[in-house]
Amino acid sequence: MKEGKVIKVSGPLVIAEGLDDAKMFDVVRVSDKGLIGEIIEMRGSRASIQVYEETSGLGPGDPVYSTGVPLSVELGPGLIGSIFDGIQRPLDAIQEMVGATIKRGVHVNPIDHEKKWKFEPIVKVGDKVVSGDIIGKVKETTVVEHRIMVPCGIEGEIVEIQNGEYTVEDVVAKVKTAKGIVDLCMLQKWPVRKIRPYKEKLSPEEPMITGQRVIDTFFPVTKGGTACIPGPFGSGKTVVQHQLAKWADAEIVVYIGCGERGNEMTDVLMEFPELKDPKTGEPLMKRTVLIANTSNMPVAAREASIYTGITIAEYFRDMGYSVALMADSTSRWAEALREMSGRLEEMPGEEGYPAYLASRLAEFYERAGYVRCLGSQEREGAVTAVGAVSPPGGDLSEPVTQATLRVVKVFWALDATLAFARHFPAINWLTSYSLYLDKTNEWANEHIASDWRDLRSTAIRLLQDEANLEEIVRLVGIDALSVYDRLTLEITKSIREDFLHQNAFDEIDTYTSIKKQYRMLRAIILLYEEAKKAIDSGASFRSVTEVKVREKISRMKYISENNLSEFDNIENEIKEQMASLIKEENVNA
């Protein structure tokens, strides 16, 4: 190792000289304690180092050792179900080694190098393989099949491969390449700041169904799409992300707790092992990777945690999986950038954030996508990135929110007023948007119903009309409204309370399939259309809005997924009761 000396310590920033052969983003070990750091600036032989551990006690003269390799993650069997910190140190293994408090300089392999996995080859001797080809599989958990791939830059002919039980470092296959025989093991290492390659990026068109009605119906995100959830403190960002992590129809979930409070991360750690996956009946942790980098951990490690998470997500994408990545929150990550930029004495941008904030955010979100994977075996994978943003005071004009909105395609605007009114999810239907609506229409026509788009458009139009009518009501009172405008207010109340409002803690209402969402919305819009007909025929506003079926509509969110035929009864009752009102009116006339 090349050795240098510390000449200055400023919080998480350490400046060292004598590192002539070091390169940008190389990992270094600082002092005899072996604190892990990363070079973020080089000026001749002088290096500015971002240290990912507490630097108290360091001083000029302490040694710095360069490893000569960039900050990388270990990829292989053993990732699923693991809990890492921001630089992929396994927290459970560290606890076993040093107790509940992480000591400085602790070095533990991110993946267990001793555990043996049963490797089953899917290619044979004599087969030609290229980078990205799957050569075998390992049953990592009861729900995840870990596919062992040929590392990048290797292609040739398989000359040896056999099944058996191996550690991640054992040779499982040998490939004859143009440069000679290359040994393949199940472990790969990949620099976190380097995008993993793919054949082609495709246009994402299939929505990622989350079971949250306001998202799936009005503001969908596609598999391979990008979304952000900005909102003030207490508006429910973390709870929404927990819901997405639990219920989104992704095969793998990577959850990054980036600078969030410890109790929020504890909720995830306590809930996920106990929650049952609706598809498999197994605990959710059996398809989840957690990166816990809480607010009391060193601030610099937040910067690495985002890259660690997206690299792990890309690795599972390359196997052909659909991966959902939750980053909570990118504001805390941006604060780490601001801290390091200030200590480097760089020219500050808006509100003290570095001038390169927008490009760093873009680099992160652009690593999401729906791709055709490397390799001769045809397969497609996706990384869907959902980032929470915590603007101070809920000010959406601040730099992190604005830079994020320029990159992502879906904006779920959390509203403090809705949150305080106990409306969950507190996503404002008037200010949120999704730029994937047109892309998902074809999928919706095929998998839901041909009138899905019309129902959604009608509901959104009614909600917008409601906002305008409420202004009039505040000024002159509800009596000034026509009977049709009052009907609009009644129906939108039903859309808000019976459709958009969801109970995350109710066994049935916490998740709603897309078929049930369609039936619920269709019932409400049918009520609106039939009520208009009844009023046109002379029925009174009061009789139309007090039909008995409205009670069933208010409770339809609790209809089981196995009993969707109940919606046929509700629709029949709507038609019968409205027809009865029209008949009564004709008799009286």
Coordinates of C-alpha atoms in Angstrom, one line a residue:
M1 CA 0.0 0.0 0.0
K2 CA 1.2 3.5 -0.8
E3 CA 1.5 5.6 2.4
G4 CA 0.8 9.3 2.9
K5 CA 0.5 11.6 5.9
V6 CA -2.5 13.6 7.2
I7 CA -1.8 17.4 7.1
K8 CA -5.3 18.7 8.0
V9 CA -8.5 17.4 9.5
S10 CA -11.8 19.2 9.1
G11 CA -14.7 17.1 10.3
P12 CA -15.3 14.3 7.8
L13 CA -12.7 15.9 5.4
V14 CA -9.1 14.8 5.8
I15 CA -6.3 16.2 3.6
A16 CA -3.3 14.1 3.1
E17 CA -0.1 14.4 1.1
G18 CA 2.4 11.9 -0.4
L19 CA -0.2 9.9 -2.3
D20 CA 1.5 10.3 -5.7
D21 CA 0.0 7.2 -7.3
A22 CA -3.5 7.5 -5.9
K23 CA -6.5 8.2 -8.2
M24 CA -9.9 9.9 -7.7
F25 CA -12.4 7.8 -5.8
D26 CA -9.8 5.3 -4.5
V27 CA -10.5 3.9 -1.1
V28 CA -8.0 4.8 1.6
R29 CA -7.4 3.7 5.2
V30 CA -6.8 6.6 7.5
S31 CA -4.6 6.3 10.7
D32 CA -3.6 3.1 12.4
K33 CA -7.3 2.7 13.3
G34 CA -8.0 1.9 9.6
L35 CA -10.8 4.4 9.2
I36 CA -12.3 4.0 5.7
G37 CA -12.3 7.0 3.4
E38 CA -12.6 7.9 -0.3
I39 CA -10.5 10.3 -2.3
I40 CA -12.8 13.0 -3.7
E41 CA -10.2 15.5 -5.0
M42 CA -6.6 15.2 -6.1
R43 CA -4.1 18.1 -6.5
G44 CA -0.7 16.7 -7.4
S45 CA 0.2 14.4 -4.5
R46 CA -2.3 16.1 -2.2
A47 CA -5.6 14.2 -1.7
S48 CA -8.8 15.4 -0.1
I49 CA -10.4 12.4 1.5
Q50 CA -14.1 11.9 2.5
V51 CA -13.9 9.8 5.7
Y52 CA -17.0 7.6 6.3
E53 CA -16.3 7.2 10.1
E54 CA -16.0 9.5 13.1
T55 CA -12.7 11.5 12.7
S56 CA -12.2 12.7 16.3
G57 CA -8.7 12.1 17.5
L58 CA -7.1 12.3 14.1
G59 CA -4.3 14.8 13.6
P60 CA -1.5 15.9 11.3
G61 CA 1.1 13.2 10.9
D62 CA -1.2 10.2 11.1
P63 CA -0.6 7.7 8.2
V64 CA -2.9 7.3 5.3
Y65 CA -2.8 4.1 3.2
S66 CA -4.2 3.9 -0.3
T67 CA -5.7 0.6 -1.4
G68 CA -5.5 1.5 -5.1
V69 CA -9.1 0.4 -5.8
P70 CA -12.3 2.5 -6.0
L71 CA -15.2 2.2 -3.4
S72 CA -16.9 -1.0 -4.5
V73 CA -19.7 -3.3 -3.4
E74 CA -19.5 -7.1 -3.1
L75 CA -22.2 -8.7 -5.2
G76 CA -23.2 -12.4 -4.8
P77 CA -25.4 -14.8 -2.8
G78 CA -26.1 -13.4 0.7
L79 CA -27.3 -9.9 -0.3
I80 CA -31.0 -10.6 0.2
G81 CA -32.2 -10.2 3.7
S82 CA -29.0 -8.3 4.7
I83 CA -28.9 -5.0 6.6
F84 CA -25.9 -2.8 5.6
D85 CA -24.7 0.6 6.5
G86 CA -24.0 3.2 3.8
I87 CA -20.7 1.6 2.7
Q88 CA -22.0 -2.0 2.7
R89 CA -20.8 -3.1 6.1
P90 CA -23.2 -5.8 7.4
L91 CA -24.7 -4.4 10.7
D92 CA -25.7 -7.8 12.1
A93 CA -22.1 -9.2 11.6
I94 CA -20.6 -6.1 13.2
Q95 CA -23.0 -6.4 16.2
E96 CA -21.8 -10.0 16.7
M97 CA -18.2 -8.9 16.6
V98 CA -18.2 -5.7 18.7
G99 CA -21.7 -5.3 20.2
A100 CA -24.5 -2.8 19.6
T101 CA -22.2 0.2 19.1
I102 CA -20.2 0.3 15.9
K103 CA -16.5 0.8 16.7
R104 CA -14.2 2.8 14.4
G105 CA -12.1 0.9 11.9
V106 CA -14.1 -2.3 12.0
H107 CA -13.6 -4.4 8.9
V108 CA -16.1 -7.1 8.0
N109 CA -16.8 -8.8 4.7
P110 CA -20.1 -7.4 3.3
I111 CA -21.1 -10.9 2.3
D112 CA -20.4 -14.0 4.3
H113 CA -17.3 -15.7 2.7
E114 CA -17.6 -18.8 4.7
K115 CA -21.2 -19.9 4.1
K116 CA -21.7 -22.5 1.4
W117 CA -24.4 -22.2 -1.3
K118 CA -25.8 -25.0 -3.5
F119 CA -24.8 -24.1 -7.1
E120 CA -26.7 -25.5 -10.0
P121 CA -25.2 -25.0 -13.5
I122 CA -27.4 -24.1 -16.4
V123 CA -24.7 -24.3 -19.0
K124 CA -22.4 -27.2 -19.8
V125 CA -18.8 -27.8 -20.9
G126 CA -18.3 -26.6 -24.5
D127 CA -20.9 -23.9 -24.4
K128 CA -19.9 -20.4 -25.6
V129 CA -20.6 -17.6 -23.0
V130 CA -20.3 -13.8 -23.1
S131 CA -20.4 -11.1 -20.5
G132 CA -23.7 -11.2 -18.6
D133 CA -24.6 -14.8 -19.5
I134 CA -26.2 -16.7 -16.6
I135 CA -24.1 -19.8 -16.0
G136 CA -25.9 -21.2 -12.9
K137 CA -28.3 -20.4 -10.1
V138 CA -28.4 -20.5 -6.3
K139 CA -31.6 -20.7 -4.2
E140 CA -30.7 -17.6 -2.0
T141 CA -34.1 -17.5 -0.2
T142 CA -37.4 -19.4 -0.7
V143 CA -38.5 -16.6 -3.0
V144 CA -35.3 -15.4 -4.8
E145 CA -33.3 -17.4 -7.2
H146 CA -29.8 -15.8 -7.4
R147 CA -28.5 -16.1 -11.0
I148 CA -24.7 -16.3 -11.3
M149 CA -23.5 -14.2 -14.3
V150 CA -20.3 -14.0 -16.3
P151 CA -18.5 -10.9 -15.2
C152 CA -18.1 -8.0 -17.6
G153 CA -15.1 -8.3 -20.0
I154 CA -15.1 -12.1 -20.1
E155 CA -16.2 -14.3 -23.0
G156 CA -15.1 -17.7 -24.2
E157 CA -15.8 -21.4 -23.9
I158 CA -16.8 -23.2 -20.7
V159 CA -14.1 -25.8 -20.0
E160 CA -15.1 -26.8 -16.5
I161 CA -18.3 -26.4 -14.5
Q162 CA -20.1 -28.6 -12.0
N163 CA -22.8 -28.4 -9.3
G164 CA -22.1 -28.7 -5.7
E165 CA -21.8 -26.6 -2.5
Y166 CA -19.4 -23.7 -2.7
T167 CA -18.5 -20.5 -0.9
V168 CA -18.8 -17.2 -2.9
E169 CA -15.0 -17.3 -3.4
D170 CA -14.7 -20.9 -4.6
V171 CA -14.2 -21.5 -8.3
V172 CA -17.5 -22.8 -9.8
A173 CA -16.5 -22.6 -13.5
K174 CA -13.5 -22.1 -15.8
V175 CA -13.7 -20.2 -19.1
K176 CA -11.2 -20.5 -22.0
T177 CA -10.8 -16.9 -23.3
A178 CA -8.5 -15.4 -25.9
K179 CA -6.1 -14.6 -23.0
G180 CA -6.2 -18.0 -21.4
I181 CA -8.2 -19.8 -18.7
V182 CA -10.3 -17.6 -16.4
D183 CA -11.7 -18.9 -13.1
L184 CA -15.2 -17.8 -12.3
C185 CA -16.6 -17.6 -8.7
M186 CA -20.0 -16.5 -7.4
L187 CA -18.6 -13.2 -6.0
Q188 CA -18.3 -10.0 -8.1
K189 CA -17.1 -6.6 -7.1
W190 CA -18.3 -3.4 -8.7
P191 CA -17.3 0.3 -8.2
V192 CA -20.4 2.0 -6.8
R193 CA -20.0 5.2 -9.0
K194 CA -19.8 3.3 -12.2
I195 CA -23.1 2.4 -14.1
R196 CA -23.4 -1.4 -14.7
P197 CA -23.7 -1.9 -18.5
Y198 CA -26.7 -3.2 -20.4
K199 CA -27.5 -3.9 -24.1
E200 CA -30.3 -1.3 -24.6
K201 CA -32.5 1.0 -22.6
L202 CA -36.2 0.4 -23.5
S203 CA -39.2 2.6 -23.1
P204 CA -41.0 1.7 -19.9
E205 CA -44.7 1.0 -20.6
E206 CA -45.9 -1.4 -17.8
P207 CA -47.0 0.3 -14.6
M208 CA -45.6 -0.8 -11.3
I209 CA -48.8 -1.7 -9.4
T210 CA -48.4 -0.5 -5.8
G211 CA -51.9 -1.2 -4.4
Q212 CA -52.2 2.5 -3.4
R213 CA -55.3 3.8 -5.3
V214 CA -54.3 7.5 -5.8
I215 CA -50.9 6.3 -7.3
D216 CA -52.1 3.4 -9.5
T217 CA -55.2 5.2 -10.8
F218 CA -54.2 8.8 -11.2
F219 CA -50.4 9.1 -11.0
P220 CA -48.8 5.7 -12.0
V221 CA -45.1 5.0 -12.1
T222 CA -43.8 2.4 -14.6
K223 CA -41.4 -0.4 -14.0
G224 CA -38.1 1.3 -14.8
G225 CA -39.6 4.7 -14.1
T226 CA -38.5 7.5 -11.6
A227 CA -40.7 9.2 -9.0
C228 CA -40.3 11.6 -6.2
I229 CA -42.3 12.2 -3.0
P230 CA -41.7 15.7 -1.6
G231 CA -43.5 17.0 1.4
P232 CA -43.1 18.8 4.7
F233 CA -42.3 17.1 8.0
G234 CA -45.1 14.8 9.2
S235 CA -46.9 14.5 5.8
G236 CA -46.2 10.8 5.4
K237 CA -43.2 10.4 3.1
T238 CA -41.7 7.5 5.0
V239 CA -45.1 5.7 5.4
V240 CA -45.8 6.0 1.7
Q241 CA -42.4 4.6 0.9
H242 CA -42.9 1.8 3.4
Q243 CA -46.2 1.0 1.6
L244 CA -44.5 1.0 -1.8
A245 CA -41.7 -1.3 -0.4
K246 CA -44.3 -3.7 1.0
W247 CA -46.8 -3.9 -1.8
A248 CA -45.3 -2.8 -5.1
D249 CA -45.2 -5.7 -7.6
A250 CA -41.4 -5.6 -7.8
E251 CA -39.5 -8.9 -7.4
I252 CA -36.7 -7.3 -5.3
V253 CA -36.8 -4.3 -3.0
V254 CA -33.8 -2.2 -2.1
Y255 CA -34.6 0.3 0.7
I256 CA -32.1 3.0 1.5
G257 CA -32.6 4.9 4.8
C258 CA -30.4 7.8 4.0
G259 CA -29.9 10.2 7.0
E260 CA -33.4 9.5 8.4
R261 CA -34.2 9.2 12.1
G262 CA -33.3 5.9 13.7
N263 CA -36.9 5.2 14.8
E264 CA -38.1 5.3 11.2
M265 CA -35.4 2.8 10.2
T266 CA -36.3 0.7 13.2
D267 CA -39.9 0.5 12.0
V268 CA -38.7 -1.0 8.7
L269 CA -36.3 -3.5 10.5
M270 CA -39.1 -4.6 12.9
E271 CA -42.0 -4.7 10.3
F272 CA -40.4 -6.3 7.3
P273 CA -39.4 -9.7 8.8
E274 CA -43.0 -10.0 10.2
L275 CA -44.9 -8.8 7.1
K276 CA -46.1 -11.5 4.8
D277 CA -45.5 -11.1 1.0
P278 CA -48.9 -11.2 -0.6
K279 CA -47.6 -13.2 -3.6
T280 CA -45.6 -15.8 -1.7
G281 CA -46.8 -15.8 1.9
E282 CA -43.2 -15.5 3.0
P283 CA -41.7 -12.7 5.0
L284 CA -40.9 -9.6 2.9
M285 CA -37.3 -9.6 4.1
K286 CA -36.8 -12.7 1.9
R287 CA -36.8 -10.3 -1.2
T288 CA -35.4 -7.2 0.4
V289 CA -32.0 -5.5 0.9
L290 CA -31.9 -2.8 3.6
I291 CA -29.3 0.0 3.8
A292 CA -29.6 1.7 7.1
N293 CA -27.7 5.0 7.3
T294 CA -29.4 7.0 10.0
S295 CA -29.0 10.6 11.0
N296 CA -26.7 9.8 13.9
M297 CA -24.2 8.0 11.7
P298 CA -21.3 9.9 10.1
V299 CA -22.7 12.4 7.6
A300 CA -20.3 11.6 4.8
A301 CA -21.5 8.0 4.6
R302 CA -24.9 9.2 3.4
E303 CA -23.3 10.3 0.1
A304 CA -22.1 6.7 -0.5
S305 CA -25.3 5.0 0.6
I306 CA -27.3 6.1 -2.5
Y307 CA -24.6 4.7 -4.8
T308 CA -24.3 1.5 -2.8
G309 CA -28.1 0.9 -3.1
I310 CA -28.4 1.7 -6.8
T311 CA -25.5 -0.6 -7.7
I312 CA -27.1 -3.5 -5.8
A313 CA -30.4 -2.7 -7.6
E314 CA -28.6 -2.8 -11.0
Y315 CA -27.0 -6.2 -10.2
F316 CA -30.4 -7.8 -9.6
R317 CA -31.8 -6.0 -12.7
D318 CA -29.1 -7.6 -14.7
M319 CA -30.4 -11.0 -13.7
G320 CA -33.7 -10.1 -15.3
Y321 CA -35.6 -9.0 -12.1
S322 CA -37.8 -6.0 -11.6
V323 CA -36.3 -4.0 -8.7
A324 CA -37.9 -1.2 -6.7
L325 CA -35.4 1.2 -5.1
M326 CA -36.6 3.5 -2.2
A327 CA -34.3 6.3 -1.2
D328 CA -35.4 8.1 2.0
S329 CA -34.4 10.8 1.7
T330 CA -32.4 12.5 -1.0
S331 CA -32.5 15.8 0.9
R332 CA -30.3 14.3 3.6
W333 CA -28.0 13.0 0.9
A334 CA -27.8 16.5 -0.6
E335 CA -27.0 17.9 2.9
A336 CA -23.9 15.6 3.0
L337 CA -22.9 17.0 -0.4
R338 CA -23.3 20.5 1.0
E339 CA -21.2 19.7 4.1
M340 CA -18.3 18.3 2.0
S341 CA -18.5 21.1 -0.6
G342 CA -18.3 23.7 2.2
R343 CA -15.3 22.0 3.8
L344 CA -13.6 21.8 0.4
E345 CA -14.2 25.6 0.1
E346 CA -15.9 25.2 -3.2
M347 CA -18.0 28.1 -4.6
P348 CA -21.5 27.5 -3.2
G349 CA -24.7 27.5 -5.3
E350 CA -28.2 28.2 -4.3
E351 CA -28.8 27.9 -0.5
G352 CA -25.3 26.7 0.0
Y353 CA -25.7 23.5 -2.0
P354 CA -22.8 22.7 -4.4
A355 CA -23.2 24.0 -8.0
Y356 CA -23.2 20.4 -9.2
L357 CA -26.2 19.3 -7.1
A358 CA -28.5 18.9 -10.1
S359 CA -26.0 16.8 -12.1
R360 CA -25.4 14.5 -9.2
L361 CA -29.1 14.0 -8.7
A362 CA -29.5 13.4 -12.5
E363 CA -26.7 10.8 -12.4
F364 CA -28.5 8.9 -9.7
Y365 CA -32.0 8.8 -11.2
E366 CA -30.6 8.1 -14.7
R367 CA -29.4 4.8 -13.4
A368 CA -33.0 3.7 -13.1
G369 CA -34.6 2.3 -16.2
Y370 CA -36.1 -0.7 -18.1
V371 CA -33.3 -2.4 -20.0
R372 CA -32.4 -5.4 -22.2
C373 CA -29.8 -7.1 -20.1
L374 CA -26.3 -8.1 -21.2
G375 CA -25.7 -11.6 -22.4
S376 CA -26.7 -14.0 -25.2
Q377 CA -29.8 -15.1 -23.2
E378 CA -32.7 -12.7 -23.9
R379 CA -34.0 -11.1 -20.8
E380 CA -35.2 -7.7 -19.5
G381 CA -34.9 -6.1 -16.1
A382 CA -36.0 -2.9 -14.5
V383 CA -34.9 -0.6 -11.7
T384 CA -37.7 1.8 -10.5
A385 CA -36.3 4.6 -8.4
V386 CA -38.5 6.4 -5.9
G387 CA -36.9 9.2 -3.9
A388 CA -38.4 11.1 -0.9
V389 CA -37.5 14.8 -0.6
S390 CA -37.7 16.6 2.7
P391 CA -37.9 20.4 1.8
P392 CA -37.5 22.6 4.9
G393 CA -41.0 23.9 5.8
G394 CA -42.5 22.1 2.8
D395 CA -41.1 24.7 0.4
L396 CA -41.1 23.0 -2.9
S397 CA -39.1 25.8 -4.6
E398 CA -35.9 24.9 -2.7
P399 CA -33.0 23.5 -4.8
V400 CA -33.2 19.8 -4.0
T401 CA -36.9 19.5 -5.0
Q402 CA -36.5 21.6 -8.1
A403 CA -33.4 19.7 -9.3
T404 CA -35.3 16.4 -8.7
L405 CA -38.4 17.5 -10.6
R406 CA -36.3 18.3 -13.6
V407 CA -35.2 14.7 -13.8
V408 CA -38.1 12.5 -12.6
K409 CA -41.3 11.7 -14.5
V410 CA -43.7 11.3 -11.5
F411 CA -44.4 13.9 -8.9
W412 CA -46.4 12.8 -5.8
A413 CA -46.9 16.1 -3.9
L414 CA -47.6 15.4 -0.2
D415 CA -49.9 18.0 1.4
A416 CA -49.7 18.9 5.1
T417 CA -53.3 19.9 5.2
L418 CA -54.4 16.4 4.0
A419 CA -52.0 14.8 6.4
F420 CA -53.4 16.8 9.4
A421 CA -56.9 15.8 8.3
R422 CA -55.8 12.1 8.6
H423 CA -56.1 11.6 4.9
F424 CA -53.7 8.9 3.8
P425 CA -51.9 8.8 1.4
A426 CA -51.7 12.6 1.7
I427 CA -50.9 13.0 -2.1
N428 CA -52.5 16.1 -3.5
W429 CA -54.5 15.2 -6.6
L430 CA -54.4 18.7 -7.9
T431 CA -50.7 19.4 -7.9
S432 CA -49.3 15.9 -8.5
Y433 CA -48.6 14.5 -12.0
S434 CA -47.3 11.5 -13.9
L435 CA -45.7 11.7 -17.4
Y436 CA -46.2 8.0 -17.8
L437 CA -50.0 8.2 -18.3
D438 CA -49.9 8.0 -22.1
K439 CA -47.3 5.2 -22.0
T440 CA -49.5 3.0 -19.7
N441 CA -52.8 3.4 -21.6
E442 CA -52.2 0.5 -24.0
W443 CA -51.3 -1.7 -21.0
A444 CA -54.4 -0.5 -19.2
N445 CA -56.7 -1.2 -22.2
E446 CA -55.4 -4.7 -22.4
H447 CA -55.2 -5.7 -18.7
I448 CA -57.9 -3.6 -17.0
A449 CA -60.7 -2.3 -19.3
S450 CA -61.2 -0.2 -22.4
D451 CA -63.0 2.6 -20.4
W452 CA -60.3 2.9 -17.7
R453 CA -58.8 6.1 -19.2
D454 CA -62.3 7.7 -19.5
L455 CA -63.1 6.9 -15.9
R456 CA -59.9 8.3 -14.6
S457 CA -60.3 11.5 -16.7
T458 CA -63.9 12.0 -15.4
A459 CA -62.7 11.6 -11.8
I460 CA -59.8 14.1 -12.2
R461 CA -62.1 16.6 -14.0
L462 CA -64.7 16.3 -11.1
L463 CA -62.0 16.9 -8.5
Q464 CA -60.7 20.0 -10.4
D465 CA -64.3 21.2 -10.6
E466 CA -64.7 20.7 -6.9
A467 CA -61.7 23.0 -6.2
N468 CA -63.3 25.7 -8.2
L469 CA -66.7 25.3 -6.6
E470 CA -65.2 25.4 -3.1
E471 CA -64.0 28.9 -3.9
I472 CA -67.5 30.0 -4.8
V473 CA -69.0 28.3 -1.7
R474 CA -66.5 30.2 0.5
L475 CA -67.5 33.5 -1.0
V476 CA -71.3 33.2 -1.4
G477 CA -72.4 29.9 0.3
I478 CA -73.6 26.6 -1.0
D479 CA -77.1 27.8 -1.8
A480 CA -75.8 29.8 -4.7
L481 CA -74.8 26.6 -6.5
S482 CA -77.0 24.8 -9.1
V483 CA -78.2 21.3 -8.3
Y484 CA -75.7 19.8 -10.7
D485 CA -72.8 21.6 -9.0
R486 CA -74.0 20.4 -5.6
L487 CA -74.1 16.9 -7.1
T488 CA -70.5 17.3 -8.2
L489 CA -69.5 18.2 -4.6
E490 CA -71.3 15.1 -3.3
I491 CA -69.6 12.8 -5.8
T492 CA -66.2 14.2 -5.3
K493 CA -66.6 13.8 -1.6
S494 CA -67.2 10.1 -2.4
I495 CA -64.1 10.0 -4.6
R496 CA -62.0 11.5 -1.9
E497 CA -63.3 9.6 1.1
D498 CA -64.4 6.2 -0.4
F499 CA -61.7 5.9 -3.1
L500 CA -58.6 8.0 -2.5
H501 CA -58.5 7.7 1.3
Q502 CA -56.8 4.4 2.3
N503 CA -56.1 2.8 5.6
A504 CA -52.6 1.5 5.7
F505 CA -53.2 -0.5 8.9
D506 CA -56.4 -2.3 7.7
E507 CA -55.7 -5.9 6.5
I508 CA -57.9 -5.4 3.4
D509 CA -57.7 -1.7 2.6
T510 CA -53.9 -1.5 2.9
Y511 CA -53.6 -3.0 -0.6
T512 CA -56.0 -2.8 -3.5
S513 CA -55.5 -4.7 -6.8
I514 CA -55.9 -2.8 -10.0
K515 CA -59.1 -4.8 -10.9
K516 CA -60.7 -3.7 -7.6
Q517 CA -59.6 -0.1 -8.1
Y518 CA -61.3 -0.1 -11.5
R519 CA -64.5 -1.5 -10.0
M520 CA -64.5 1.0 -7.2
L521 CA -64.0 4.0 -9.5
R522 CA -66.6 2.6 -12.0
A523 CA -69.2 2.4 -9.2
I524 CA -68.7 6.0 -8.1
I525 CA -68.8 7.3 -11.7
L526 CA -71.9 5.2 -12.4
L527 CA -73.6 6.7 -9.4
Y528 CA -72.7 10.2 -10.8
E529 CA -74.1 9.5 -14.3
E530 CA -77.3 7.8 -13.0
A531 CA -77.9 10.6 -10.5
K532 CA -77.6 13.2 -13.3
K533 CA -80.2 11.2 -15.3
A534 CA -82.5 11.1 -12.2
I535 CA -82.2 14.9 -11.7
D536 CA -82.8 15.5 -15.4
S537 CA -86.1 13.5 -15.0
G538 CA -87.1 15.8 -12.1
A539 CA -86.0 13.8 -9.0
S540 CA -85.0 16.0 -6.1
F541 CA -81.3 16.5 -5.1
R542 CA -82.0 15.2 -1.6
S543 CA -83.6 11.9 -2.8
V544 CA -80.8 11.3 -5.3
T545 CA -78.0 11.8 -2.7
E546 CA -79.8 9.8 0.0
V547 CA -80.2 6.5 -1.9
K548 CA -79.4 3.5 0.3
V549 CA -76.7 2.2 -2.0
R550 CA -74.4 5.1 -0.9
E551 CA -73.8 3.2 2.3
K552 CA -72.5 0.2 0.4
I553 CA -70.3 2.5 -1.7
S554 CA -68.8 4.0 1.5
R555 CA -67.9 0.5 2.6
M556 CA -66.7 -1.0 -0.7
K557 CA -63.0 -0.4 0.1
Y558 CA -63.4 -3.3 2.6
I559 CA -64.7 -5.8 0.0
S560 CA -62.3 -8.7 -0.1
E561 CA -60.2 -9.3 -3.3
N562 CA -61.9 -12.7 -3.5
N563 CA -65.3 -11.2 -3.6
L564 CA -65.2 -8.7 -6.4
S565 CA -68.6 -10.0 -7.7
E566 CA -70.1 -7.8 -4.9
F567 CA -69.5 -4.8 -7.2
D568 CA -72.0 -6.2 -9.7
N569 CA -74.6 -6.1 -6.9
I570 CA -73.6 -2.5 -6.1
E571 CA -73.9 -1.4 -9.7
N572 CA -77.3 -3.1 -10.1
E573 CA -78.6 -1.4 -6.9
I574 CA -77.4 2.0 -8.2
K575 CA -79.3 1.5 -11.5
E576 CA -82.4 0.1 -9.7
Q577 CA -82.6 2.8 -7.0
M578 CA -82.1 5.6 -9.5
A579 CA -84.7 4.1 -11.9
S580 CA -87.1 3.8 -9.0
L581 CA -86.7 7.6 -8.3
I582 CA -87.3 8.4 -11.9
K583 CA -90.4 6.2 -11.9
E584 CA -91.8 7.8 -8.7
E585 CA -91.2 11.2 -10.3
N586 CA -93.1 10.3 -13.4
V587 CA -96.0 8.8 -11.4
N588 CA -96.2 12.0 -9.3
A589 CA -96.1 14.1 -12.4

